[in-house]
Amino acid sequence: AGVGTCPLSCCAMVQACRRAVATALGAAAGAGAATLPVAFADSAGDDRRPVALFSATWGRFMPRVAALLQTDWRLVSSLEGVDPERVVAVVDGGPAALDVVAKLPRVRLLQQPWTGVEWLKPERVPPQTTVCNVHGMDPPIAEFVMGSMLDHAIGFSKLDAEFKSTGAFRPPFPRSDGYGGRPFHGELGGKTLGIVGLGSIGAEVARRAAAFDMRVIATTRSPRTSLPPHVSWCGAGTGAALDRLLAESDYLLLACPL
């Protein structure tokens, strides 16, 4: 069994998923073209197209994936009326997906529509099957992290809830009517962000945090030979380096397996 990554950069997580699936199906069709025609129906009307089986959870992606495909597939969300010999790809993940693949003799691709593969047991994957996950969710996750820190510092969600309930905005300065003002909100500039695990997500967050004038420090599993971009200090391991990061950080990002 092979383990691969579809290296795509998309503006949203859903786009990353459906583009990765479409790309992987195109590659699987090319790999199987010699033995299974990509688009062929005989005179009896037998649909000979390769079949991609989507789980019930991910079946909602089928119309969007179909619009992106450049090879001819039959996309299904169940095996009803489907010859198991025609199933070349399965779009799903988790232990249940391994159970499905084990019953399908010609599956060449198990496409997981997310990143983590902690559930994967290589010994249960048929030797002809390649497992792919999805890479390309780093920018939207990094934006979510920045949004969370901004909300903590400024309190957007609290201001929004207050305005919706009272219809008024209380400014951070006193008025002549006796209103004493509210505390000024915080800022990200000048604060320190500690990142545990400086992979692709950590690197994207570091780049954005630096644009907000934050100091970025990090720890990695193994030592780095050079300092990553936008990072002022980088340690390694879970000992003294992690202790230093925790002591110096105003915000902490865990971008590592837990």
CSV table of C-alpha atoms in Angstrom, one decimal:
chain,number,residue,atom,x,y,z
A,1,ALA,CA,0.0,0.0,0.0
A,2,GLY,CA,1.2,3.5,-0.8
A,3,VAL,CA,0.6,6.6,1.2
A,4,GLY,CA,0.4,9.9,-0.7
A,5,THR,CA,-0.6,13.5,-0.4
A,6,CYS,CA,-2.5,15.6,-2.9
A,7,PRO,CA,-0.6,18.9,-2.6
A,8,LEU,CA,-3.2,21.5,-3.4
A,9,SER,CA,-3.6,25.1,-2.2
A,10,CYS,CA,-7.2,26.2,-2.1
A,11,CYS,CA,-9.0,29.1,-0.5
A,12,ALA,CA,-11.3,26.9,1.5
A,13,MET,CA,-11.3,23.5,3.1
A,14,VAL,CA,-14.2,22.2,1.0
A,15,GLN,CA,-12.4,23.3,-2.2
A,16,ALA,CA,-9.3,21.5,-1.1
A,17,CYS,CA,-11.3,18.3,-0.5
A,18,ARG,CA,-13.2,18.2,-3.8
A,19,ARG,CA,-10.2,19.3,-5.9
A,20,ALA,CA,-8.0,16.6,-4.3
A,21,VAL,CA,-10.6,14.0,-5.0
A,22,ALA,CA,-11.0,15.0,-8.6
A,23,THR,CA,-7.2,15.1,-9.1
A,24,ALA,CA,-6.8,11.7,-7.5
A,25,LEU,CA,-9.6,10.1,-9.6
A,26,GLY,CA,-8.0,11.4,-12.7
A,27,ALA,CA,-4.7,9.8,-11.7
A,28,ALA,CA,-6.4,6.5,-10.8
A,29,ALA,CA,-8.1,6.5,-14.2
A,30,GLY,CA,-4.8,6.9,-16.0
A,31,ALA,CA,-3.2,4.1,-13.9
A,32,GLY,CA,-6.1,1.7,-14.8
A,33,ALA,CA,-6.6,2.7,-18.4
A,34,ALA,CA,-4.9,-0.4,-19.7
A,35,THR,CA,-7.2,-2.8,-18.1
A,36,LEU,CA,-10.4,-0.8,-17.4
A,37,PRO,CA,-11.5,1.7,-20.1
A,38,VAL,CA,-12.2,5.2,-18.7
A,39,ALA,CA,-15.3,5.7,-20.9
A,40,PHE,CA,-16.8,2.7,-22.7
A,41,ALA,CA,-20.3,1.2,-23.0
A,42,ASP,CA,-20.8,-2.0,-25.1
A,43,SER,CA,-23.7,-2.5,-27.5
A,44,ALA,CA,-25.8,-4.0,-24.7
A,45,GLY,CA,-25.6,-0.8,-22.8
A,46,ASP,CA,-23.3,-2.1,-20.0
A,47,ASP,CA,-21.8,0.9,-18.3
A,48,ARG,CA,-18.0,0.0,-18.3
A,49,ARG,CA,-16.9,3.3,-16.7
A,50,PRO,CA,-14.7,3.0,-13.5
A,51,VAL,CA,-16.7,3.5,-10.4
A,52,ALA,CA,-15.8,5.8,-7.5
A,53,LEU,CA,-17.7,4.9,-4.3
A,54,PHE,CA,-18.4,7.8,-1.9
A,55,SER,CA,-19.5,7.1,1.6
A,56,ALA,CA,-22.8,8.5,2.7
A,57,THR,CA,-21.0,11.3,4.6
A,58,TRP,CA,-19.1,12.5,1.6
A,59,GLY,CA,-21.7,11.8,-1.1
A,60,ARG,CA,-22.7,15.4,-1.0
A,61,PHE,CA,-19.4,16.2,-2.8
A,62,MET,CA,-20.3,14.1,-5.8
A,63,PRO,CA,-21.8,16.9,-8.0
A,64,ARG,CA,-18.9,19.3,-7.3
A,65,VAL,CA,-16.3,16.6,-7.9
A,66,ALA,CA,-18.1,15.6,-11.2
A,67,ALA,CA,-17.9,19.2,-12.4
A,68,LEU,CA,-14.1,19.1,-11.9
A,69,LEU,CA,-13.3,15.7,-13.4
A,70,GLN,CA,-11.6,15.6,-16.7
A,71,THR,CA,-12.0,11.8,-17.0
A,72,ASP,CA,-15.2,9.9,-17.2
A,73,TRP,CA,-16.3,8.2,-14.0
A,74,ARG,CA,-19.5,6.8,-12.5
A,75,LEU,CA,-19.8,8.4,-9.1
A,76,VAL,CA,-22.0,6.5,-6.6
A,77,SER,CA,-22.9,6.7,-2.9
A,78,SER,CA,-23.9,3.0,-2.5
A,79,LEU,CA,-23.2,-0.3,-4.1
A,80,GLU,CA,-26.8,-0.9,-5.1
A,81,GLY,CA,-26.8,-2.0,-8.7
A,82,VAL,CA,-23.0,-1.7,-8.9
A,83,ASP,CA,-20.7,-4.5,-9.9
A,84,PRO,CA,-18.0,-4.5,-7.2
A,85,GLU,CA,-15.4,-5.4,-9.8
A,86,ARG,CA,-15.9,-1.9,-11.3
A,87,VAL,CA,-15.1,0.0,-8.1
A,88,VAL,CA,-11.7,1.5,-8.6
A,89,ALA,CA,-11.8,4.3,-6.0
A,90,VAL,CA,-13.3,4.8,-2.6
A,91,VAL,CA,-13.8,8.3,-1.1
A,92,ASP,CA,-13.9,7.9,2.6
A,93,GLY,CA,-11.6,7.6,5.7
A,94,GLY,CA,-11.4,6.0,9.1
A,95,PRO,CA,-11.5,2.3,10.1
A,96,ALA,CA,-14.9,1.7,8.3
A,97,ALA,CA,-13.3,2.6,5.0
A,98,LEU,CA,-10.8,-0.2,5.4
A,99,ASP,CA,-13.7,-2.6,5.9
A,100,VAL,CA,-15.2,-1.4,2.6
A,101,VAL,CA,-12.0,-1.6,0.7
A,102,ALA,CA,-11.4,-5.1,1.9
A,103,LYS,CA,-14.6,-6.3,0.1
A,104,LEU,CA,-13.7,-4.6,-3.2
A,105,PRO,CA,-11.2,-6.6,-5.2
A,106,ARG,CA,-10.0,-3.9,-7.7
A,107,VAL,CA,-9.8,-0.7,-5.6
A,108,ARG,CA,-6.7,1.2,-6.6
A,109,LEU,CA,-7.4,4.4,-4.6
A,110,LEU,CA,-8.6,5.1,-1.1
A,111,GLN,CA,-9.1,8.9,-1.0
A,112,GLN,CA,-9.5,10.4,2.4
A,113,PRO,CA,-11.2,13.8,2.3
A,114,TRP,CA,-9.2,15.2,5.2
A,115,THR,CA,-5.6,15.3,6.5
A,116,GLY,CA,-5.1,13.1,9.6
A,117,VAL,CA,-4.2,9.4,9.0
A,118,GLU,CA,-3.8,8.3,12.6
A,119,TRP,CA,-6.6,5.7,11.9
A,120,LEU,CA,-4.6,4.1,9.1
A,121,LYS,CA,-3.4,0.5,9.5
A,122,PRO,CA,-1.2,-0.2,6.4
A,123,GLU,CA,-1.4,-4.0,6.9
A,124,ARG,CA,-5.1,-3.8,6.2
A,125,VAL,CA,-4.7,-1.9,2.9
A,126,PRO,CA,-4.6,-4.2,-0.2
A,127,PRO,CA,-1.2,-4.1,-1.9
A,128,GLN,CA,-2.6,-2.6,-5.1
A,129,THR,CA,-4.3,0.3,-3.3
A,130,THR,CA,-2.8,3.7,-2.7
A,131,VAL,CA,-4.1,5.8,0.2
A,132,CYS,CA,-4.2,9.6,-0.2
A,133,ASN,CA,-5.1,12.3,2.2
A,134,VAL,CA,-5.8,16.0,1.5
A,135,HIS,CA,-3.3,18.8,1.8
A,136,GLY,CA,-4.2,22.4,1.2
A,137,MET,CA,-6.3,23.3,4.2
A,138,ASP,CA,-3.4,25.3,5.8
A,139,PRO,CA,-4.5,28.8,4.8
A,140,PRO,CA,-8.1,28.6,6.0
A,141,ILE,CA,-7.0,27.0,9.3
A,142,ALA,CA,-4.3,29.7,9.7
A,143,GLU,CA,-7.0,32.4,9.1
A,144,PHE,CA,-9.2,30.7,11.7
A,145,VAL,CA,-6.3,30.8,14.2
A,146,MET,CA,-5.8,34.5,13.6
A,147,GLY,CA,-9.5,35.2,13.9
A,148,SER,CA,-9.6,33.4,17.2
A,149,MET,CA,-6.7,35.4,18.6
A,150,LEU,CA,-8.2,38.7,17.3
A,151,ASP,CA,-11.5,37.8,18.9
A,152,HIS,CA,-9.7,37.2,22.2
A,153,ALA,CA,-7.8,40.4,22.1
A,154,ILE,CA,-10.6,42.7,20.8
A,155,GLY,CA,-13.7,40.9,21.7
A,156,PHE,CA,-15.6,41.0,18.4
A,157,SER,CA,-18.1,38.3,19.4
A,158,LYS,CA,-18.9,40.0,22.7
A,159,LEU,CA,-19.3,43.4,21.0
A,160,ASP,CA,-21.6,41.8,18.4
A,161,ALA,CA,-23.7,40.1,21.0
A,162,GLU,CA,-24.0,43.3,23.1
A,163,PHE,CA,-25.0,45.4,20.1
A,164,LYS,CA,-27.6,42.9,19.0
A,165,SER,CA,-29.1,42.8,22.5
A,166,THR,CA,-29.0,46.5,23.4
A,167,GLY,CA,-28.9,48.2,20.0
A,168,ALA,CA,-26.1,50.5,21.2
A,169,PHE,CA,-22.3,50.5,21.1
A,170,ARG,CA,-20.5,51.6,24.2
A,171,PRO,CA,-17.3,53.4,23.2
A,172,PRO,CA,-14.1,53.1,25.3
A,173,PHE,CA,-14.2,56.8,26.5
A,174,PRO,CA,-16.4,58.7,28.9
A,175,ARG,CA,-19.3,60.9,27.8
A,176,SER,CA,-20.9,64.0,29.3
A,177,ASP,CA,-24.0,62.1,30.3
A,178,GLY,CA,-22.1,60.2,33.0
A,179,TYR,CA,-21.1,57.2,31.0
A,180,GLY,CA,-17.6,56.2,32.2
A,181,GLY,CA,-16.5,54.3,29.1
A,182,ARG,CA,-15.4,50.7,28.7
A,183,PRO,CA,-11.9,49.3,28.9
A,184,PHE,CA,-9.8,49.7,25.7
A,185,HIS,CA,-9.5,46.4,23.8
A,186,GLY,CA,-6.2,44.6,23.5
A,187,GLU,CA,-3.9,44.2,20.5
A,188,LEU,CA,-2.0,41.3,18.9
A,189,GLY,CA,1.0,43.6,18.0
A,190,GLY,CA,3.8,43.1,20.5
A,191,LYS,CA,2.5,39.8,21.8
A,192,THR,CA,4.3,36.5,21.6
A,193,LEU,CA,2.8,33.5,19.8
A,194,GLY,CA,4.2,30.1,20.7
A,195,ILE,CA,3.7,27.4,18.1
A,196,VAL,CA,4.2,23.8,19.0
A,197,GLY,CA,4.7,21.9,15.8
A,198,LEU,CA,6.0,24.0,12.9
A,199,GLY,CA,4.6,22.1,9.9
A,200,SER,CA,2.7,23.6,7.1
A,201,ILE,CA,-0.1,24.9,9.3
A,202,GLY,CA,2.3,26.3,11.8
A,203,ALA,CA,4.3,28.1,9.1
A,204,GLU,CA,1.1,29.6,7.6
A,205,VAL,CA,0.1,30.9,11.0
A,206,ALA,CA,3.6,32.3,11.7
A,207,ARG,CA,3.5,34.3,8.4
A,208,ARG,CA,0.2,35.9,9.3
A,209,ALA,CA,1.1,36.5,12.9
A,210,ALA,CA,4.3,38.3,11.8
A,211,ALA,CA,2.1,40.6,9.7
A,212,PHE,CA,0.3,41.6,12.9
A,213,ASP,CA,3.7,42.5,14.5
A,214,MET,CA,3.6,39.5,16.7
A,215,ARG,CA,6.8,37.8,17.9
A,216,VAL,CA,6.7,34.2,16.9
A,217,ILE,CA,8.6,31.4,18.6
A,218,ALA,CA,8.2,27.7,18.1
A,219,THR,CA,9.3,24.2,19.0
A,220,THR,CA,9.6,21.2,16.7
A,221,ARG,CA,10.0,17.5,17.1
A,222,SER,CA,13.6,17.5,15.8
A,223,PRO,CA,16.1,20.3,15.6
A,224,ARG,CA,16.1,22.7,12.6
A,225,THR,CA,19.3,23.6,10.8
A,226,SER,CA,18.1,27.1,10.1
A,227,LEU,CA,15.5,29.4,11.5
A,228,PRO,CA,12.2,29.2,9.7
A,229,PRO,CA,10.8,32.4,8.1
A,230,HIS,CA,8.9,34.8,10.5
A,231,VAL,CA,10.1,32.8,13.5
A,232,SER,CA,12.5,34.6,16.0
A,233,TRP,CA,13.4,31.5,18.0
A,234,CYS,CA,12.9,27.7,17.4
A,235,GLY,CA,13.7,25.0,19.9
A,236,ALA,CA,13.3,21.2,19.7
A,237,GLY,CA,11.8,18.5,21.8
A,238,THR,CA,9.5,18.6,24.8
A,239,GLY,CA,12.0,19.5,27.6
A,240,ALA,CA,13.7,22.8,28.2
A,241,ALA,CA,12.7,24.2,24.8
A,242,LEU,CA,9.0,23.6,25.5
A,243,ASP,CA,9.3,25.1,29.0
A,244,ARG,CA,10.8,28.2,27.5
A,245,LEU,CA,8.1,28.5,24.8
A,246,LEU,CA,5.3,28.2,27.4
A,247,ALA,CA,6.9,30.7,29.7
A,248,GLU,CA,7.3,33.4,27.0
A,249,SER,CA,4.1,32.9,25.1
A,250,ASP,CA,1.0,35.1,25.3
A,251,TYR,CA,-0.8,32.8,22.9
A,252,LEU,CA,-0.2,29.1,22.3
A,253,LEU,CA,-0.9,27.1,19.1
A,254,LEU,CA,-0.8,23.3,19.2
A,255,ALA,CA,-0.2,22.3,15.6
A,256,CYS,CA,1.0,18.8,16.3
A,257,PRO,CA,-0.4,15.3,16.9
A,258,LEU,CA,-1.9,15.1,20.4
